[in-house]
Tab-separated table of C-alpha atoms and ligand atoms in Angstrom:
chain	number	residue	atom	x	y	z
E	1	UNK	CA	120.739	-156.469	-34.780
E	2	UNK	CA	122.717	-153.138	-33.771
E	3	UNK	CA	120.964	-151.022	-31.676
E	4	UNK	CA	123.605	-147.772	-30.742
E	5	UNK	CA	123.095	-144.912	-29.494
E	6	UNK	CA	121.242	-141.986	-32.141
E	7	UNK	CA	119.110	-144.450	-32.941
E	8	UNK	CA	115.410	-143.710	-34.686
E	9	UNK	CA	112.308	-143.845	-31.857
E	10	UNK	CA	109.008	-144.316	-34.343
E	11	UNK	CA	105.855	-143.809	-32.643
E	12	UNK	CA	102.691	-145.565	-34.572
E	13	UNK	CA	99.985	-143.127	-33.536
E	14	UNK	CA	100.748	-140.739	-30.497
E	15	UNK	CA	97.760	-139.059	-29.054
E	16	UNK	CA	97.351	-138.455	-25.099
E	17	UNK	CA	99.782	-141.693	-24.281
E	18	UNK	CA	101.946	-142.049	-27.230
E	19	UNK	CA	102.809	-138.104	-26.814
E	20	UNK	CA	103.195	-138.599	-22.971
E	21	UNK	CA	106.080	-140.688	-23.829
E	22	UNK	CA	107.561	-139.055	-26.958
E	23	UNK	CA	107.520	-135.741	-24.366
E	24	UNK	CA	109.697	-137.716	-21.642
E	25	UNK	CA	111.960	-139.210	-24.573
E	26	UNK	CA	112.972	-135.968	-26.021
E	27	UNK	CA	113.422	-134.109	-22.739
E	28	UNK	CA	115.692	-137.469	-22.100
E	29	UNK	CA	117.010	-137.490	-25.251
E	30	UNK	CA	118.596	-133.963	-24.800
E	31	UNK	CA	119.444	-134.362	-21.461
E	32	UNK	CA	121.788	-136.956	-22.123
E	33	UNK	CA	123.321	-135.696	-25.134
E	34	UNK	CA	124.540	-132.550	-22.601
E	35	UNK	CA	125.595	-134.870	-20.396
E	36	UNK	CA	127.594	-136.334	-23.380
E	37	UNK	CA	127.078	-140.287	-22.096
E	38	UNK	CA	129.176	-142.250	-25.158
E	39	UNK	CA	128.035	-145.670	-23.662
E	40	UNK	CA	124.290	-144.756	-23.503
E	41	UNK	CA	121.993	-146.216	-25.860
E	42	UNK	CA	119.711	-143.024	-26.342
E	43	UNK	CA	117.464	-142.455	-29.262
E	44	UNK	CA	118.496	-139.458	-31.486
E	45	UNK	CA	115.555	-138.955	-34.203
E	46	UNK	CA	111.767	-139.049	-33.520
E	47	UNK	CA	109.534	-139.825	-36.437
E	48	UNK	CA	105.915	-140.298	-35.588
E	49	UNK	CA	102.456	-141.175	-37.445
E	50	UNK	CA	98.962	-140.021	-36.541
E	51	UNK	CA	95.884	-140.078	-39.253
E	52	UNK	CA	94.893	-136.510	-39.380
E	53	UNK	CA	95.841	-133.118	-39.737
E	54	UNK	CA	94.897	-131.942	-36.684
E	55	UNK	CA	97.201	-134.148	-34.687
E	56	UNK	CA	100.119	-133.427	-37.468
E	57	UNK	CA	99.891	-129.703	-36.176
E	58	UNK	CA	99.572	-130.239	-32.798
E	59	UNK	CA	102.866	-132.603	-32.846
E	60	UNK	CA	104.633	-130.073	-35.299
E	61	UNK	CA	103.075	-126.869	-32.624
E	62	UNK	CA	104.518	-128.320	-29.716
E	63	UNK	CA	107.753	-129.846	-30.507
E	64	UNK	CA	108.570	-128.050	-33.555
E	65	UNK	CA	111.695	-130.025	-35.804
E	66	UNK	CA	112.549	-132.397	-33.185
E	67	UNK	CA	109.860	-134.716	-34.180
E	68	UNK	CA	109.646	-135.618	-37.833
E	69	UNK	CA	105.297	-136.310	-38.332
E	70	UNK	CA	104.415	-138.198	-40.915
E	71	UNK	CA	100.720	-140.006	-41.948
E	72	UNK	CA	102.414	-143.145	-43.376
E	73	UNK	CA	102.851	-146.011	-40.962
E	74	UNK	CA	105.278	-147.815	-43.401
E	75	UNK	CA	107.602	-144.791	-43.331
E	76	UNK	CA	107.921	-145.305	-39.547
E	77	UNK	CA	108.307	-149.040	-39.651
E	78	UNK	CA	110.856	-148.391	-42.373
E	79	UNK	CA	112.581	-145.826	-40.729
E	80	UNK	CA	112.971	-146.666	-36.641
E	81	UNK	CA	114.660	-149.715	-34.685
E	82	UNK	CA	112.742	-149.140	-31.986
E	83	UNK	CA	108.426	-148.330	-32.632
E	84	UNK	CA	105.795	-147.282	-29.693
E	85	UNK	CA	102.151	-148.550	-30.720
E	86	UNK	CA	100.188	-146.126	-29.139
E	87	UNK	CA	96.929	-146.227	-31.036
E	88	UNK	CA	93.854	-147.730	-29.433
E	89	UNK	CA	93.610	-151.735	-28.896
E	90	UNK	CA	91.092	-152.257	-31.884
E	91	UNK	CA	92.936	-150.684	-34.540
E	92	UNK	CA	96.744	-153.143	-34.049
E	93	UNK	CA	94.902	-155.534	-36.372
E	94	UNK	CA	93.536	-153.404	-39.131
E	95	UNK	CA	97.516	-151.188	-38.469
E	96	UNK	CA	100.001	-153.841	-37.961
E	97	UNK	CA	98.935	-156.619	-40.863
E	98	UNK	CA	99.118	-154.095	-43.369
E	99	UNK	CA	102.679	-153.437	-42.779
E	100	UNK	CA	106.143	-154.875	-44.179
E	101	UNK	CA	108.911	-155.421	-41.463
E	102	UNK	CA	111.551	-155.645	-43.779
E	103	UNK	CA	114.243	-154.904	-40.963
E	104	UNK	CA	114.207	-156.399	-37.341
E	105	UNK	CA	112.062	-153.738	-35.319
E	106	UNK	CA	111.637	-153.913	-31.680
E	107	UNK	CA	107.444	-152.693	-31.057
E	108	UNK	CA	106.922	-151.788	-27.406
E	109	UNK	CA	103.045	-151.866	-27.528
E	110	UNK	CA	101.159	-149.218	-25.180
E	111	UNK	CA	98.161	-150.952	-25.662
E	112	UNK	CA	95.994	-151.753	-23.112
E	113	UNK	CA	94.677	-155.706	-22.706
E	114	UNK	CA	96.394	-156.754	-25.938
E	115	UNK	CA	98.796	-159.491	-25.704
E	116	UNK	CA	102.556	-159.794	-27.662
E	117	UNK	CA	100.850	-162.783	-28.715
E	118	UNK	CA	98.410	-161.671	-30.375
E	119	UNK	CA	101.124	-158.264	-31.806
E	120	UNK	CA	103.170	-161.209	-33.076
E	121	UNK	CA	100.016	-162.743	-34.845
E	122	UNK	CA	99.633	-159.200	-36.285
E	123	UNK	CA	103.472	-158.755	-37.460
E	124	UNK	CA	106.542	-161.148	-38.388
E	125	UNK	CA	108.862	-162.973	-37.354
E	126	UNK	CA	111.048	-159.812	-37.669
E	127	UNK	CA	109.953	-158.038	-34.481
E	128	UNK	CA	110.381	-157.926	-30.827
E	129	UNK	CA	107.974	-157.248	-28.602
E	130	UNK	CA	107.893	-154.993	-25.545
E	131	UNK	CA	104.497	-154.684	-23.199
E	132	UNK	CA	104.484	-151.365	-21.631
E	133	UNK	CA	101.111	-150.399	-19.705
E	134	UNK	CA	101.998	-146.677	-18.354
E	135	UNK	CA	99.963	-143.543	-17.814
E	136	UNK	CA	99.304	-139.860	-18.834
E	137	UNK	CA	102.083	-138.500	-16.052
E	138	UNK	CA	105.040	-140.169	-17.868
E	139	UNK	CA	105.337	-136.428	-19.669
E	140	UNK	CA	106.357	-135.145	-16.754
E	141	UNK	CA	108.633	-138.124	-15.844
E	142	UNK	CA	106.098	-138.763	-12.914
E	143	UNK	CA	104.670	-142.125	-15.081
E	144	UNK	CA	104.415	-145.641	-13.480
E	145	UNK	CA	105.108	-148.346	-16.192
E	146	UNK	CA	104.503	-152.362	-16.056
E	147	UNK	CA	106.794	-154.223	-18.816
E	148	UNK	CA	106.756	-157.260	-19.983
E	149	UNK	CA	109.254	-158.549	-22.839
E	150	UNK	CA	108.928	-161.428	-25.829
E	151	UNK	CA	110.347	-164.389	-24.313
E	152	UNK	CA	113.035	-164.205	-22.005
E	153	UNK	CA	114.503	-161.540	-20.211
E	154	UNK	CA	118.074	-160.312	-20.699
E	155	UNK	CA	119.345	-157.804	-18.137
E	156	UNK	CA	122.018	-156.761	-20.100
E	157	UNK	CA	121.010	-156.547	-23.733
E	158	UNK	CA	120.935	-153.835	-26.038
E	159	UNK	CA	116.712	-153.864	-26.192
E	160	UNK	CA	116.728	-154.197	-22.401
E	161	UNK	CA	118.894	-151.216	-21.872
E	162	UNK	CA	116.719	-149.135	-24.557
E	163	UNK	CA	113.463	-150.011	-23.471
E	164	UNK	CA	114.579	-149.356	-19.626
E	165	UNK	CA	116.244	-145.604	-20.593
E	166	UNK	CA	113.314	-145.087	-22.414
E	167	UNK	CA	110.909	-146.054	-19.337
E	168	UNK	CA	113.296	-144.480	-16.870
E	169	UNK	CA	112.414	-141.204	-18.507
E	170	UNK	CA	108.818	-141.367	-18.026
E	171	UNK	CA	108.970	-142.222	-14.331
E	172	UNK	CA	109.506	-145.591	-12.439
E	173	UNK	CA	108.752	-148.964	-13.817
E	174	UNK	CA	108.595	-152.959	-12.417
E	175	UNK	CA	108.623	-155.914	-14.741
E	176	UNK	CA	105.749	-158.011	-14.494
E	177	UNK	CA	104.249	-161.433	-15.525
E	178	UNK	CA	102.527	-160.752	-18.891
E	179	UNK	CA	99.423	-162.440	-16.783
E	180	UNK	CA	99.728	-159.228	-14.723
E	181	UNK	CA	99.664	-156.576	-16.639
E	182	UNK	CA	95.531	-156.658	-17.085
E	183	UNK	CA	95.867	-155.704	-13.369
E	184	UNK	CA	98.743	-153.134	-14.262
E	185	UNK	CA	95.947	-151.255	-16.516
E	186	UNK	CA	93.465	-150.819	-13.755
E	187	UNK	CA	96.321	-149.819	-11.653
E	188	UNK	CA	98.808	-148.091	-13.851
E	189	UNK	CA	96.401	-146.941	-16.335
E	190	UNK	CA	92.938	-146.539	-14.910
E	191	UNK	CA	93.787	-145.409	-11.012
E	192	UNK	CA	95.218	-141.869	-12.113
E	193	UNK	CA	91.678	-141.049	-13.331
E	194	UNK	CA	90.275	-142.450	-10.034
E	195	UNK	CA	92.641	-140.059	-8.274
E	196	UNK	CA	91.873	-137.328	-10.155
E	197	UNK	CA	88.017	-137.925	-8.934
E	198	UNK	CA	89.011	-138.260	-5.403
E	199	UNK	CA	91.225	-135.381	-5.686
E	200	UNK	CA	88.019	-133.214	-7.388
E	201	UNK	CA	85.864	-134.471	-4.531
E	202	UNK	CA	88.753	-133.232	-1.805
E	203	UNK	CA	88.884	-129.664	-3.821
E	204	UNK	CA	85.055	-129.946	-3.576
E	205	UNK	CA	84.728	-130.755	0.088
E	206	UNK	CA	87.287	-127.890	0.874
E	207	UNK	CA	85.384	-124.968	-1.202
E	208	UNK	CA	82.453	-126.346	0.400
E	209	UNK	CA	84.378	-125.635	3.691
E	210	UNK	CA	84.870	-122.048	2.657
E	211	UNK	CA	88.526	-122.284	0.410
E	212	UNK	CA	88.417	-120.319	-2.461
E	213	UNK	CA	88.878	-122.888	-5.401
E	214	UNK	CA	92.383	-122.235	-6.595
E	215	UNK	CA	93.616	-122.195	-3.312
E	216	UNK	CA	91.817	-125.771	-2.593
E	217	UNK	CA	93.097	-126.726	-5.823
E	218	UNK	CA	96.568	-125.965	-4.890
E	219	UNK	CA	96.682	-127.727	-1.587
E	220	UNK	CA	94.889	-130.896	-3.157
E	221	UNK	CA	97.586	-131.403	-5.574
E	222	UNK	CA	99.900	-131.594	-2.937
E	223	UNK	CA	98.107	-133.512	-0.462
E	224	UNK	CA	97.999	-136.089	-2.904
E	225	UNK	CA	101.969	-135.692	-3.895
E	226	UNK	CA	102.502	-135.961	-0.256
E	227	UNK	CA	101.039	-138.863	0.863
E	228	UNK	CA	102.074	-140.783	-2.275
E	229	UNK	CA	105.622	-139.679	-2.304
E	230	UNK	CA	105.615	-140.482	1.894
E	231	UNK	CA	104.232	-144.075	1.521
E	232	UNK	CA	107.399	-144.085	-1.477
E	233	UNK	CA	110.009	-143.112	0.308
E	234	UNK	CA	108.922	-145.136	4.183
E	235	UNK	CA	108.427	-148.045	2.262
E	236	UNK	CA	105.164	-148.115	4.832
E	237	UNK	CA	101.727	-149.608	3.930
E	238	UNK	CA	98.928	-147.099	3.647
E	239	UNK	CA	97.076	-148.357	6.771
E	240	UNK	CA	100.109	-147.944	8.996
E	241	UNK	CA	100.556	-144.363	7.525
E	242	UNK	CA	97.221	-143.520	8.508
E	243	UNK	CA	97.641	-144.515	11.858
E	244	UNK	CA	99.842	-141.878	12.639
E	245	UNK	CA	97.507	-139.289	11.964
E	246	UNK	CA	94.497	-140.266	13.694
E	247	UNK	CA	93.868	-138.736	16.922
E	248	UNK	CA	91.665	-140.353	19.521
E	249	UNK	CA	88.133	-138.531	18.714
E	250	UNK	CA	90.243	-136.272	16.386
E	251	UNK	CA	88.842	-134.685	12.927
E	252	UNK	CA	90.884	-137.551	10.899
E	253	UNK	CA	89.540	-140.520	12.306
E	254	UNK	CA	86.045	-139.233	12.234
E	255	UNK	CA	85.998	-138.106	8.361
E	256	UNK	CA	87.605	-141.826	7.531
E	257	UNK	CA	84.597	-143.002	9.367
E	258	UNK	CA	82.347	-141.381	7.264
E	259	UNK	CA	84.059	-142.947	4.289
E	260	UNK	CA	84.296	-146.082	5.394
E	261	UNK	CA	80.111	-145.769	6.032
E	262	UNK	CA	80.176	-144.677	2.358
E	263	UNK	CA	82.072	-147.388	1.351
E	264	UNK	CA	84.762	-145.798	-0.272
E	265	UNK	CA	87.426	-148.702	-0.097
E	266	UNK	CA	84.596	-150.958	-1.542
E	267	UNK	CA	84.044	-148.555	-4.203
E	268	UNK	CA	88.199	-148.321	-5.395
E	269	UNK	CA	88.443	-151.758	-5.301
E	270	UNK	CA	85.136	-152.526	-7.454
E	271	UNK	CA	86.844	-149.720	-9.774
E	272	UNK	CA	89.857	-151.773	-10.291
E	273	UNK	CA	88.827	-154.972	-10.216
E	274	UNK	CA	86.032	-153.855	-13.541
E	275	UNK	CA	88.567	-152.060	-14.963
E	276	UNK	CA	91.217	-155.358	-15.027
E	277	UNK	CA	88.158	-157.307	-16.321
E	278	UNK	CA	87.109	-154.850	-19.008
E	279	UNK	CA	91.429	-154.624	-20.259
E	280	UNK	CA	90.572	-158.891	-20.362
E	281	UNK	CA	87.982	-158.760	-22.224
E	282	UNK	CA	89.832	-156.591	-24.427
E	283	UNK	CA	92.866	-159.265	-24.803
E	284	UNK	CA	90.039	-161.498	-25.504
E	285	UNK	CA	88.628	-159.991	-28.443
E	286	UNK	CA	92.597	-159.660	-29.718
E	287	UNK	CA	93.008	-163.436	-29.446
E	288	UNK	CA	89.868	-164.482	-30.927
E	289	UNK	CA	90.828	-162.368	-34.215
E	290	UNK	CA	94.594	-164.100	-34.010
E	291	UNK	CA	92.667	-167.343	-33.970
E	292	UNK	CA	90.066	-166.821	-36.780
E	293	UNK	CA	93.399	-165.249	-39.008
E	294	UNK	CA	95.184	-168.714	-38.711
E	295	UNK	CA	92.406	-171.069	-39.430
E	296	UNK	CA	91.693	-168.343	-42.121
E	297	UNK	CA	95.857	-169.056	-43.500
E	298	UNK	CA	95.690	-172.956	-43.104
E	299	UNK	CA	92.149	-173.002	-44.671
E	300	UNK	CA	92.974	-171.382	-48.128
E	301	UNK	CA	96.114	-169.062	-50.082
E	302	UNK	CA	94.134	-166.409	-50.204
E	303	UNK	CA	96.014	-163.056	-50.255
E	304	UNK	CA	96.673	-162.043	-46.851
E	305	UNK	CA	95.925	-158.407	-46.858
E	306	UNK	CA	92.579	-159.059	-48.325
E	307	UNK	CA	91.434	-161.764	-45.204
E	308	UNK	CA	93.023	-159.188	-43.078
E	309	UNK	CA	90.708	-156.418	-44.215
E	310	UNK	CA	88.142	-159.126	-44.210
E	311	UNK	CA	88.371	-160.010	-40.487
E	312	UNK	CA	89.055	-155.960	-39.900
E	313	UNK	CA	85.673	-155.414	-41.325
E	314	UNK	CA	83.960	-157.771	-39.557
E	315	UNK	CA	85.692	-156.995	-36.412
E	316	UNK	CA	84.954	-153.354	-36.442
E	317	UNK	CA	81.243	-154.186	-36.821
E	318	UNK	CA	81.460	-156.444	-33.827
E	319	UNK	CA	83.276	-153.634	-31.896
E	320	UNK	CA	81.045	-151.148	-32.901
E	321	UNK	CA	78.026	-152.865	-31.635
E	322	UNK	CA	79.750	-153.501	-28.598
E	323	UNK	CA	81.450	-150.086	-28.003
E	324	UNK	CA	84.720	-150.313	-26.903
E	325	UNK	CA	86.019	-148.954	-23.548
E	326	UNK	CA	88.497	-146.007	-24.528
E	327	UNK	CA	91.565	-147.466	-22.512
P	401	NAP	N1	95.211	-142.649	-22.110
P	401	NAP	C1	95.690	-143.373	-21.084
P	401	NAP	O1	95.717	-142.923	-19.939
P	401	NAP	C2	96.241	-144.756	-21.333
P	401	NAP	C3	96.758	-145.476	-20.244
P	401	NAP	C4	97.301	-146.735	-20.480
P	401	NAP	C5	97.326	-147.268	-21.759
P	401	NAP	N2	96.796	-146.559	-22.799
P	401	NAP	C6	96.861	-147.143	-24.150
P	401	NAP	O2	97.512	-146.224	-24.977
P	401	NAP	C7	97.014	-146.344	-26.311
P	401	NAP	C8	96.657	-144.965	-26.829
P	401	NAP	O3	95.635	-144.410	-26.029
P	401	NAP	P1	95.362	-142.849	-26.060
P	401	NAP	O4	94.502	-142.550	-24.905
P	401	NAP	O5	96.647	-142.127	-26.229
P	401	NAP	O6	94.512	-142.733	-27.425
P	401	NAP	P2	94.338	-141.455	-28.365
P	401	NAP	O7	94.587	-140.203	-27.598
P	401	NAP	O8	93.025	-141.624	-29.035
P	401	NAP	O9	95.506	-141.609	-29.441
P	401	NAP	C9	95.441	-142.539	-30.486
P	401	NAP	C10	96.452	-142.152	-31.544
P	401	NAP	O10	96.371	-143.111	-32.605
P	401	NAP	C11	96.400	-142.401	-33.838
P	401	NAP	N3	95.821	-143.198	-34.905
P	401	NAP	C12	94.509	-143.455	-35.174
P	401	NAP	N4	94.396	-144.210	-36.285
P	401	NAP	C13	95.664	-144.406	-36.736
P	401	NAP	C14	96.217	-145.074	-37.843
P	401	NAP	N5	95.445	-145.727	-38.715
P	401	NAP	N6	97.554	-145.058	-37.992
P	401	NAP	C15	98.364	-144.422	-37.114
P	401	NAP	N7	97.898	-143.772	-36.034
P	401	NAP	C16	96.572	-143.762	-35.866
P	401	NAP	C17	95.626	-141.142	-33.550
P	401	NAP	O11	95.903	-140.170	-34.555
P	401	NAP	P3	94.873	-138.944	-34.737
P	401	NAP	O12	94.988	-138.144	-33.471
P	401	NAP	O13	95.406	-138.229	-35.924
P	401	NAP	O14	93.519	-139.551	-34.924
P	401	NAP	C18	96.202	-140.779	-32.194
P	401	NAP	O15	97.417	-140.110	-32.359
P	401	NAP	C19	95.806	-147.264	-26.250
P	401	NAP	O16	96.131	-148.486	-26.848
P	401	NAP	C20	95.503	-147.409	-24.784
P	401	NAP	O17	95.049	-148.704	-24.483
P	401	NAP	C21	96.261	-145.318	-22.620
C-alpha cells in the first residue's frame, strides 16, 4: 500500500472527539504545506460522515470547504487511506459490518474500551488498525493520546509516520500495551473532566473568598497550566513539587490538610479506577458480540449483513436496558 503525502483523512462520525482531531489535522495540515516539507507524509483532503443535518452544518459552519461532509459511510471508506472512528463504542458493530473495504484502509479507532480485535471482527482482512484513546484538548494541540497498533510495531513505516504526524498535532502521545489503554481512558479520557471539576471547585472557593468570577476564572486556568506544565518540564513527581511550597504552619499545608481529611486523593483515585472498569466492561460487551458473530458464521451461510443487523438489534436492546456510559 502507498501512503504519500496529500493523502485523504476520512473521519467516520466526528462529534466532540472526532472534530477535536479533524481541528488539529487541518491546522497541521496547512502548517506544513507553508512549511513546504516534500518528505512529510501529511494528509491533504478531509472527508467526514456524521448522521444528521445538524452536525453537516456545524462541520460545513466552522471549517467551511476544507472538509468535504458527507452522510454516507461507504463514501468515506471508499474515498480515504487513512479513517478516524469517532462514533460512540456501541454503534462500530451496527457501522463497520455494513461496510465494503474494497481498498486497504488503515482505521485508527477513537473508541473508548473497544479492542482492534474486536474492529477486525467488525471489518476485513483489508484494514489496519490503530488504537488511539485521546481527549477533547487535542483541538488546541494540548491533547494527550495512548496508541496502540495491529500487530507489531514499525518505527519507520509509512502508517507509523502518519498516525504519529497526525497525533503529534493534537498534543503529546506514548505507545502503550493494548492491555493499557482501559487505564489510558480513565486517564487520558476521563481525568480532563475531573480537572475541570476541581478547577470549578478552585474558581468556587476563590469567589467564595471575595474574587469576582472572571477574574477567579482566569487565574484557575492558569494555576492548573502551571502546575501541569512545571511537573512536565522538572520531570518531578507531584509530591516532591508540593513540597516546595509548603511552609511550616503556612496557608498551603493547612488547606492540603483539609483535603486530605476530605479525602480528596481517595476520591481521584476511586474516579479512575471506575472509570477504567466501566471502559472494560465496555470492551467486554464488544467481544461478546465478536464471539456470538463467529459461532453465528460457522453455524449457518446465512447472509452476513442480515445476522449482523440481527445481533445489532439484539445488542442495542441489551444496551439500552443497560444504558451505556457516554465515553
Ligand atoms: N468525548 C471525549 O472526551 C472522549 C474521550 C476519549 C474517547 N472518546 C471516544 O470518542 C468517540 C466519540 O465520542 P464523542 O464524545 O465525540 O461522541 P459524540 O460527540 O456523540 O460524536 C459521535 C459522532 O458519531 C456520529 N454518528 C452517529 N451515528 C453515526 C453513523 N451511523 N454513522 C456515522 N457517524 C455517526 C455523530 O453524528 P451526529 O452528530 O450527526 O449524530 C457524531 O458526529 C467515542 O467512541 C468515545 O469513546 C471520547
Amino acid at each position: 500500500m502507498v501512503l504519500e503525502n496529500g493523502y485523504t483523512l476520512g473521519f467516520l462520525g466526528s462529534g466532540k472527539m472526532g472534530t477535536a482531531v479533524l481541528a488539529a489535522a487541518i491546522a497541521g495540515a496547512e502548517a506544513a504545506k507553508a512549511q513546504n516539507l516534500p518528505d512529510a507524509i501529511v494528509p491533504g483532503r478531509f472527508v467526514v460522515s456524521v448522521r444528521t443535518a445538524k452536525s453537516r452544518v456545524r462541520l460545513q459552519e466552522r471549517f467551511g470547504d476544507k472538509v468535504t461532509v458527507v452522510t454516507d459511510n461507504q463514501k468515506v471508506i471508499d474515498e480515504s487511506n487513512v479513517v478516524v472512528l469517532g462514533f460512540k463504542p456501541y454503534m462500530a458493530q451496527d457501522i463497520l459490518n455494513r461496510l465494503h473495504y474494497s481498498h486497504f484502509t488503515i482505521l485508527i479507532s477513537l473508541l473508548a474500551g473497544t479492542s482492534i480485535e474486536s474492529i477486525r471482527q467488525f471489518t476485513s482482512v483489508n484494514t489496519f488498525i490503530v488504537r488511539a484513546t485521546t481527549n477533547t484538548a487535542a483541538q488546541c494541540g494540548q491533547g494527550m493520546t495512548a496508541l496502540s497498533y495491529q500487530g507489531e510495531y514499525h518505527p519507520d513505516s509509512p502508517i507509523t509516520l502518519a498516525v504519529e504526524w497526525l497525533f503529534n498535532q493534537t498534543g503529546k502521545f506514548v505507545m502503550v500495551e493494548e492491555s493499557k489503554q482501559d487505564a489510558c481512558v480513565a486517564l487520558c479520557g476521563s481525568a480532563p473532566a475531573f480537572t475541570y471539576l476541581f478547577m470549578e471547585a478552585l474558581i468556587d472557593g476563590a469567589v467564595k473568598s471575595g474574587l469576582p468570577l472572571e477574574t477567579a476564572q482566569t487565574m484557575a486556568a492558569q494555576v492548573v497550566l502551571g502546575a501541569g506544565h512545571m511537573a512536565q518540564v522538572t520531570g518531578r513527581h507531584p509530591a516532591s513539587l508540593r513540597g516546595d511550597v509548603c511552609t511550616p504552619g503556612g496557608t498551603t499545608i493547612n488547606g492540603l490538610a483539609i483535603l486530605e481529611d476530605r479525602a480528596v486523593r481517595g476520591a481521584v483515585i476511586g474516579a479512575l479506577d471506575k472509570a477504567t472498569n466501566i471502559s472494560q466492561d465496555i470492551g467486554r460487551a464488544a467481544n461478546e458480540n465478536t464471539a456470538s458473530l463467529d459461532q453465528a458464521r460457522v453455524a449457518s451461510h446465512i447472509n452476513l449483513a442480515e445476522m449482523a443487523q440481527q445481533i445489532s438489534i439484539s445488542r442495542r436492546n441489551t444496551l439500552n436496558a443497560a444504558r451505556q456510559p457516554s465515553l
